[in-house]
Short mmCIF file of C-alpha atoms and ligand atoms in Angstrom, two decimals:
data_model
loop_
_atom_site.label_atom_id
_atom_site.label_comp_id
_atom_site.label_asym_id
_atom_site.label_seq_id
_atom_site.Cartn_x
_atom_site.Cartn_y
_atom_site.Cartn_z
CA UNK A 1 -18.05 11.87 -15.47
CA UNK A 2 -21.40 9.45 -15.84
CA UNK A 3 -23.94 8.68 -18.46
CA UNK A 4 -23.77 7.17 -21.87
CA UNK A 5 -22.59 8.32 -25.18
CA UNK A 6 -22.29 7.37 -29.06
CA UNK A 7 -19.43 7.23 -31.14
CA UNK A 8 -17.86 4.82 -34.26
CA UNK A 9 -15.23 2.19 -33.64
CA UNK A 10 -14.16 0.38 -37.12
CA UNK A 11 -18.02 1.71 -38.73
CA UNK A 12 -19.44 -0.57 -36.18
CA UNK A 13 -21.96 2.63 -33.54
CA UNK A 14 -21.01 1.44 -29.65
CA UNK A 15 -22.13 2.82 -26.62
CA UNK A 16 -19.78 3.72 -24.16
CA UNK A 17 -19.40 4.98 -20.92
CA UNK A 18 -18.69 8.52 -20.80
CA UNK A 19 -15.04 9.23 -19.51
CA UNK A 20 -13.79 5.32 -20.65
CA UNK A 21 -10.76 5.81 -23.24
CA UNK A 22 -11.22 4.26 -26.61
CA UNK A 23 -9.15 1.50 -26.38
CA UNK A 24 -11.93 0.75 -23.41
CA UNK A 25 -14.42 1.16 -25.51
CA UNK A 26 -13.19 -0.59 -27.78
CA UNK A 27 -12.38 -4.01 -25.68
CA UNK A 28 -15.88 -3.66 -24.13
CA UNK A 29 -17.72 -4.13 -27.47
CA UNK A 30 -14.78 -7.23 -28.50
CA UNK A 31 -12.65 -5.01 -30.52
CA UNK A 32 -9.77 -6.41 -30.68
CA UNK A 33 -6.75 -3.82 -30.69
CA UNK A 34 -3.15 -4.45 -29.18
CA UNK A 35 -1.99 -3.08 -25.71
CA UNK A 36 0.56 -3.87 -23.52
CA UNK A 37 1.32 -1.21 -20.97
CA UNK A 38 -2.52 -0.95 -20.45
CA UNK A 39 -4.32 -2.46 -17.50
CA UNK A 40 -7.78 -1.85 -16.10
CA UNK A 41 -7.01 -1.67 -12.82
CA UNK A 42 -4.10 1.16 -13.38
CA UNK A 43 -4.08 4.93 -14.44
CA UNK A 44 -3.16 5.08 -18.29
CA UNK A 45 0.25 5.39 -19.29
CA UNK A 46 1.00 5.41 -22.96
CA UNK A 47 4.06 3.57 -22.55
CA UNK A 48 3.92 0.77 -24.71
CA UNK A 49 2.68 2.59 -28.48
CA UNK A 50 1.13 -0.16 -29.66
CA UNK A 51 -1.83 0.70 -29.17
CA UNK A 52 -2.38 3.19 -31.80
CA UNK A 53 -5.82 4.25 -33.41
CA UNK A 54 -6.75 7.14 -36.11
CA UNK A 55 -8.92 9.24 -35.13
CA UNK A 56 -11.77 10.99 -37.24
CA UNK A 57 -9.86 10.02 -40.31
CA UNK A 58 -6.35 11.84 -39.45
CA UNK A 59 -4.61 12.13 -36.61
CA UNK A 60 -2.88 9.67 -34.49
CA UNK A 61 -3.19 8.74 -30.96
CA UNK A 62 -2.90 6.42 -28.02
CA UNK A 63 -6.06 4.74 -27.91
CA UNK A 64 -5.83 4.10 -23.60
CA UNK A 65 -4.55 7.38 -23.06
CA UNK A 66 -7.56 8.73 -25.31
CA UNK A 67 -10.94 9.92 -24.09
CA UNK A 68 -14.53 8.95 -26.18
CA UNK A 69 -16.05 11.82 -27.64
CA UNK A 70 -20.14 11.72 -28.90
CA UNK A 71 -19.84 11.33 -32.27
CA UNK A 72 -15.52 10.33 -32.90
CA UNK A 73 -15.07 8.05 -35.24
CA UNK A 74 -12.31 5.67 -34.91
CA UNK A 75 -9.93 3.19 -37.24
CA UNK A 76 -7.97 0.56 -35.42
CA UNK A 77 -6.10 0.16 -38.73
CA UNK A 78 -4.94 2.07 -41.56
CA UNK A 79 -2.13 1.92 -43.48
CA UNK A 80 -0.49 4.49 -41.13
CA UNK A 81 -1.42 2.48 -37.81
CA UNK A 82 -0.16 -0.44 -38.61
CA UNK A 83 3.08 0.39 -39.64
CA UNK A 84 3.42 2.64 -36.97
CA UNK A 85 2.21 -0.64 -34.30
CA UNK A 86 4.11 -3.00 -36.12
CA UNK A 87 7.34 -0.87 -36.32
CA UNK A 88 6.69 -0.34 -32.65
CA UNK A 89 6.08 -4.44 -31.76
CA UNK A 90 9.46 -5.31 -33.84
CA UNK A 91 11.58 -2.71 -31.65
CA UNK A 92 9.74 -4.49 -28.63
CA UNK A 93 10.55 -8.42 -29.82
CA UNK A 94 14.36 -7.74 -30.65
CA UNK A 95 15.38 -6.51 -27.54
CA UNK A 96 12.72 -9.36 -25.81
CA UNK A 97 15.49 -12.31 -25.75
CA UNK A 98 13.89 -15.04 -24.31
CA UNK A 99 12.65 -18.81 -25.57
CA UNK A 100 9.08 -19.11 -25.42
CA UNK A 101 9.18 -22.72 -25.48
CA UNK A 102 10.95 -22.46 -21.71
CA UNK A 103 8.53 -19.63 -20.70
CA UNK A 104 5.67 -20.14 -18.12
CA UNK A 105 3.51 -17.35 -20.20
CA UNK A 106 4.31 -18.92 -23.84
CA UNK A 107 0.08 -19.62 -23.79
CA UNK A 108 -0.84 -16.33 -22.45
CA UNK A 109 1.89 -13.64 -23.34
CA UNK A 110 0.74 -10.54 -24.39
CA UNK A 111 3.96 -10.14 -26.25
CA UNK A 112 3.03 -12.94 -28.68
CA UNK A 113 -0.40 -11.74 -29.07
CA UNK A 114 -0.01 -8.74 -30.26
CA UNK A 115 2.82 -9.89 -32.78
CA UNK A 116 0.21 -12.62 -34.21
CA UNK A 117 -2.49 -9.54 -34.27
CA UNK A 118 0.16 -7.62 -36.66
CA UNK A 119 0.90 -11.14 -38.18
CA UNK A 120 4.42 -11.73 -37.40
CA UNK A 121 5.16 -14.58 -37.50
CA UNK A 122 7.13 -17.25 -35.37
CA UNK A 123 9.72 -17.59 -37.38
CA UNK A 124 10.21 -14.00 -37.97
CA UNK A 125 9.89 -13.32 -34.74
CA UNK A 126 12.36 -15.49 -33.53
CA UNK A 127 15.13 -13.95 -36.38
CA UNK A 128 14.37 -10.88 -34.80
CA UNK A 129 15.59 -11.64 -31.11
CA UNK A 130 18.74 -11.65 -29.46
CA UNK A 131 20.55 -8.95 -27.68
CA UNK A 132 23.96 -8.71 -27.83
CA UNK A 133 24.52 -8.89 -24.00
CA UNK A 134 22.68 -10.87 -21.46
CA UNK A 135 21.54 -8.97 -18.35
CA UNK A 136 21.84 -11.20 -15.00
CA UNK A 137 18.68 -12.64 -13.35
CA UNK A 138 17.70 -11.15 -10.44
CA UNK A 139 16.56 -14.32 -8.13
CA UNK A 140 16.96 -13.19 -5.08
CA UNK A 141 13.59 -13.08 -3.90
CA UNK A 142 12.51 -16.39 -2.85
CA UNK A 143 9.03 -16.17 -4.71
CA UNK A 144 9.57 -14.87 -8.11
CA UNK A 145 12.11 -13.57 -10.29
CA UNK A 146 12.93 -10.96 -12.44
CA UNK A 147 14.38 -11.38 -15.58
CA UNK A 148 15.34 -8.07 -17.51
CA UNK A 149 16.20 -9.76 -20.69
CA UNK A 150 12.24 -10.39 -20.86
CA UNK A 151 11.09 -7.08 -19.50
CA UNK A 152 9.51 -5.07 -22.24
CA UNK A 153 9.37 -1.87 -19.40
CA UNK A 154 6.12 -1.36 -20.13
CA UNK A 155 5.90 -0.14 -16.37
CA UNK A 156 2.72 -2.05 -15.19
CA UNK A 157 4.95 -3.30 -12.31
CA UNK A 158 5.61 0.16 -10.78
CA UNK A 159 2.97 1.52 -11.61
CA UNK A 160 0.82 -1.76 -9.07
CA UNK A 161 3.51 -0.94 -6.66
CA UNK A 162 3.04 2.37 -6.74
CA UNK A 163 -1.03 2.62 -6.98
CA UNK A 164 -2.33 -0.42 -5.52
CA UNK A 165 0.29 -1.56 -3.32
CA UNK A 166 1.19 2.28 -2.32
CA UNK A 167 4.69 0.85 -1.17
CA UNK A 168 6.76 2.13 -4.47
CA UNK A 169 9.61 -0.08 -4.22
CA UNK A 170 9.72 -0.08 -8.37
CA UNK A 171 11.22 2.14 -11.04
CA UNK A 172 13.00 2.77 -14.05
CA UNK A 173 16.61 1.69 -14.04
CA UNK A 174 19.50 3.55 -16.64
CA UNK A 175 18.26 5.29 -19.81
CA UNK A 176 16.81 4.71 -23.53
CA UNK A 177 18.50 1.01 -24.83
CA UNK A 178 19.26 -0.07 -20.98
CA UNK A 179 16.33 0.81 -19.53
CA UNK A 180 15.13 -1.82 -16.76
CA UNK A 181 13.32 -1.72 -13.69
CA UNK A 182 14.85 -2.18 -10.25
CA UNK A 183 14.39 -0.99 -6.78
CA UNK A 184 15.93 1.79 -5.10
CA UNK A 185 19.86 1.49 -5.87
CA UNK A 186 19.09 -1.03 -8.02
CA UNK A 187 20.06 -3.63 -5.36
CA UNK A 188 18.73 -7.30 -6.26
CA UNK A 189 14.67 -7.38 -4.26
CA UNK A 190 15.34 -9.50 -1.49
CA UNK A 191 17.65 -6.12 -0.31
CA UNK A 192 14.66 -3.49 -0.55
CA UNK A 193 11.83 -3.15 1.09
CA UNK A 194 9.59 -5.53 -1.55
CA UNK A 195 7.12 -7.00 0.83
CA UNK A 196 6.83 -10.08 -1.71
CA UNK A 197 2.85 -9.65 -2.46
CA UNK A 198 3.59 -10.75 -5.88
CA UNK A 199 1.01 -8.22 -7.07
CA UNK A 200 3.48 -7.01 -10.28
CA UNK A 201 4.16 -10.33 -10.39
CA UNK A 202 0.25 -11.57 -11.63
CA UNK A 203 0.08 -8.19 -13.75
CA UNK A 204 3.62 -8.82 -15.84
CA UNK A 205 2.05 -9.50 -19.70
CA UNK A 206 5.51 -11.16 -20.24
CA UNK A 207 6.31 -12.92 -17.52
CA UNK A 208 9.60 -10.99 -17.00
CA UNK A 209 8.13 -10.84 -13.70
CA UNK A 210 7.78 -14.71 -12.84
CA UNK A 211 6.50 -17.09 -9.94
CA UNK A 212 9.28 -19.43 -8.60
CA UNK A 213 7.13 -22.25 -8.57
CA UNK A 214 4.48 -22.13 -11.56
CA UNK A 215 2.40 -25.58 -11.85
CA UNK A 216 -0.72 -25.44 -14.31
CA UNK A 217 -3.98 -26.01 -11.71
CA UNK A 218 -5.97 -28.87 -13.01
CA UNK A 219 -9.19 -26.83 -11.31
CA UNK A 220 -9.24 -23.86 -8.97
CA UNK A 221 -11.46 -24.03 -5.43
CA UNK A 222 -12.89 -21.03 -4.33
CA UNK A 223 -12.64 -20.20 -0.76
CA UNK A 224 -11.24 -17.75 2.07
CA UNK A 225 -7.80 -17.14 3.00
CA UNK A 226 -7.01 -18.69 6.19
CA UNK A 227 -4.00 -16.12 7.32
CA UNK A 228 -5.78 -13.33 9.04
CA UNK A 229 -9.77 -12.00 9.78
CA UNK A 230 -9.56 -9.32 6.73
CA UNK A 231 -11.16 -12.84 5.16
CA UNK A 232 -9.69 -12.33 1.33
CA UNK A 233 -11.53 -14.20 -1.51
CA UNK A 234 -8.84 -16.67 -3.22
CA UNK A 235 -9.22 -19.37 -5.79
CA UNK A 236 -6.50 -22.04 -4.88
CA UNK A 237 -5.74 -24.20 -8.00
CA UNK A 238 -5.85 -28.17 -6.77
CA UNK A 239 -3.88 -31.08 -9.05
CA UNK A 240 -4.48 -34.49 -8.22
CA UNK A 241 -4.96 -33.99 -4.79
CA UNK A 242 -2.08 -31.08 -3.93
CA UNK A 243 -2.60 -27.43 -4.18
CA UNK A 244 -0.44 -25.72 -6.14
CA UNK A 245 -1.62 -21.90 -6.94
CA UNK A 246 -3.16 -19.78 -5.41
CA UNK A 247 -4.92 -16.28 -7.00
CA UNK A 248 -7.01 -13.68 -5.48
CA UNK A 249 -11.27 -13.39 -6.17
CA UNK A 250 -11.70 -9.91 -7.92
CA UNK A 251 -15.50 -10.41 -6.53
CA UNK A 252 -14.30 -10.53 -2.85
CA UNK A 253 -14.81 -6.90 -1.50
CA UNK A 254 -12.60 -6.99 1.24
CA UNK A 255 -9.64 -7.46 -1.07
CA UNK A 256 -10.72 -7.51 -4.90
CA UNK A 257 -8.10 -9.48 -6.48
CA UNK A 258 -5.40 -8.45 -4.17
CA UNK A 259 -3.36 -10.77 -1.64
CA UNK A 260 -0.46 -10.58 0.71
CA UNK A 261 2.71 -12.30 0.58
CA UNK A 262 1.15 -15.28 2.78
CA UNK A 263 -2.22 -15.53 1.13
CA UNK A 264 -0.21 -15.62 -2.54
CA UNK A 265 2.24 -18.27 -2.10
CA UNK A 266 1.68 -19.57 1.55
CA UNK A 267 0.22 -22.28 0.66
CA UNK A 268 2.84 -24.93 0.61
CA UNK A 269 2.44 -25.98 4.55
CA UNK A 270 -0.83 -27.65 2.78
CA UNK A 271 1.08 -30.58 1.42
CA UNK A 272 3.88 -30.03 3.32
CA UNK A 273 5.88 -33.84 4.51
CA UNK A 274 6.05 -32.01 7.98
CA UNK A 275 2.69 -30.79 8.50
CA UNK A 276 1.16 -32.13 11.46
CA UNK A 277 -1.58 -34.53 11.21
CA UNK A 278 -2.15 -35.63 14.72
CA UNK A 279 -1.72 -34.11 18.22
CA UNK A 280 1.25 -35.12 20.11
CA UNK A 281 1.75 -35.61 23.68
CA UNK A 282 5.34 -34.51 25.68
CA UNK A 283 6.21 -37.01 27.63
CA UNK A 284 9.74 -36.80 29.45
CA UNK A 285 10.93 -34.33 26.81
CA UNK A 286 9.58 -36.46 23.93
CA UNK A 287 6.93 -35.86 21.43
CA UNK A 288 4.38 -38.83 21.55
CA UNK A 289 1.38 -39.04 18.86
CA UNK A 290 -1.57 -39.26 20.32
CA UNK A 291 -5.82 -39.92 19.52
CA UNK A 292 -7.42 -36.59 19.66
CA UNK A 293 -9.82 -37.98 22.85
CA UNK A 294 -6.48 -38.46 24.74
CA UNK A 295 -4.94 -34.89 24.02
CA UNK A 296 -8.75 -33.25 24.87
CA UNK A 297 -8.80 -35.51 28.52
CA UNK A 298 -5.13 -34.02 29.36
CA UNK A 299 -6.26 -30.70 28.52
CA UNK A 300 -9.08 -30.55 30.23
CA UNK A 301 -8.17 -32.49 33.17
CA UNK A 302 -4.86 -29.40 32.85
CA UNK A 303 -7.32 -26.69 32.41
CA UNK A 304 -9.10 -27.75 35.56
CA UNK A 305 -6.21 -28.14 38.05
CA UNK A 306 -4.71 -24.43 36.57
CA UNK A 307 -6.90 -21.79 37.00
CA UNK A 308 -5.90 -18.34 37.39
CA UNK A 309 -2.21 -17.11 36.62
CA UNK A 310 -0.57 -19.98 36.15
CA UNK A 311 -3.06 -20.54 32.89
CA UNK A 312 -1.81 -18.25 29.19
CA UNK A 313 -3.96 -17.88 26.28
CA UNK A 314 -2.66 -17.26 22.78
CA UNK A 315 -4.46 -16.50 19.33
CA UNK A 316 -4.41 -17.31 15.99
CA UNK A 317 -5.03 -14.87 13.05
CA UNK A 318 -6.44 -18.35 11.40
CA UNK A 319 -8.91 -18.82 13.64
CA UNK A 320 -12.51 -16.30 13.03
CA UNK A 321 -13.31 -13.32 14.78
CA UNK A 322 -15.99 -15.01 17.17
CA UNK A 323 -13.19 -17.74 17.07
CA UNK A 324 -11.27 -15.54 19.39
CA UNK A 325 -14.12 -13.62 21.04
CA UNK A 326 -14.81 -17.18 22.51
CA UNK A 327 -11.63 -17.83 23.16
CA UNK A 328 -10.83 -14.27 25.43
CA UNK A 329 -14.39 -15.05 26.74
CA UNK A 330 -13.15 -18.22 28.35
CA UNK A 331 -9.83 -17.50 29.69
CA UNK A 332 -11.34 -14.23 31.34
CA UNK A 333 -14.21 -15.83 32.41
CA UNK A 334 -13.78 -19.48 33.13
CA UNK A 335 -10.15 -19.30 33.66
CA UNK A 336 -9.88 -16.31 35.51
CA UNK A 337 -7.12 -14.57 34.11
CA UNK A 338 -6.10 -11.60 31.45
CA UNK A 339 -3.29 -13.43 30.44
CA UNK A 340 -4.29 -13.34 26.83
CA UNK A 341 -2.26 -12.90 23.99
CA UNK A 342 -2.93 -12.73 20.08
CA UNK A 343 -0.09 -13.21 16.82
CA UNK A 344 -1.94 -10.65 15.14
CA UNK A 345 0.26 -8.29 17.53
CA UNK A 346 3.57 -9.67 16.54
FE1 LIG B 401 -1.37 1.86 -24.91
FE2 LIG B 401 0.77 1.02 -23.93
S1 LIG B 401 -1.63 0.31 -24.60
S2 LIG B 401 0.44 2.80 -25.22
#
């Protein structure tokens, strides 16, 4: 559906794109409605029940699942709406065991923001917490961990893996109060078909899914991922002279914010102490450091002496398409062999 229509939210007339949800219409006009299971990249689920609003003076509806209509009158706050939202949030918080101060998301947690919206104080929040039984944290994945004690079962991770990644690794496990997120057969992440892309991790609103290494960068540098020819846009977070984080660039058409496991977590090689910083030349079975001039002279000498089938080239996905094209041309036209391959075939 296209075109615009007008509705009223809290006595304010707003014009929105037809087909938007009431929540999207409110957020687009800087009108705040708490929401925990809504994510702009995903289809609405209506799972958390915190985004309730009053429609046309009576009916209460979840704003994330209610499409706008011309002339609609929406109230984001009323005695009935406030009571329902507060009760829902208190139930969620009571089942959300965590130490906020130790949480990597403690300055940006959606649950804390929603609690603040309805006026639940920090003291009351702490008093409400503490389920009797702590569930084990899944730390099996090398890059992130899942803490079911923090999980609010919003399902954003389940829908992300299904709708965006297309793997469907995650689903709800158990029922009722004991519901958590799990892989097929509730196996540890490392034993599932999870590809560790971290798309679920970056969308988790409460840090139940959290990266194992999380350092806040001092600044970010916009660049292009070097791992393959897709050319994903990436922001590398920098602290001092170290790269400490990576996130996808939502404006880059090739990836629209998504990253694979290499782009998201594979930046530690940049500052790795064992990273090669100079060429090495093998002498009597031992690698010795050499200057670039020494290395290039040796390469040129050996290239000249080893044309034909003695020569083989192996190119890299870290090169541009143009560089890879040039190397295959050089291998075939200059070195006179077709023995050339590329790491992307592995
Ligand atoms: Fe609407 Fe969760 S955001 S029900």
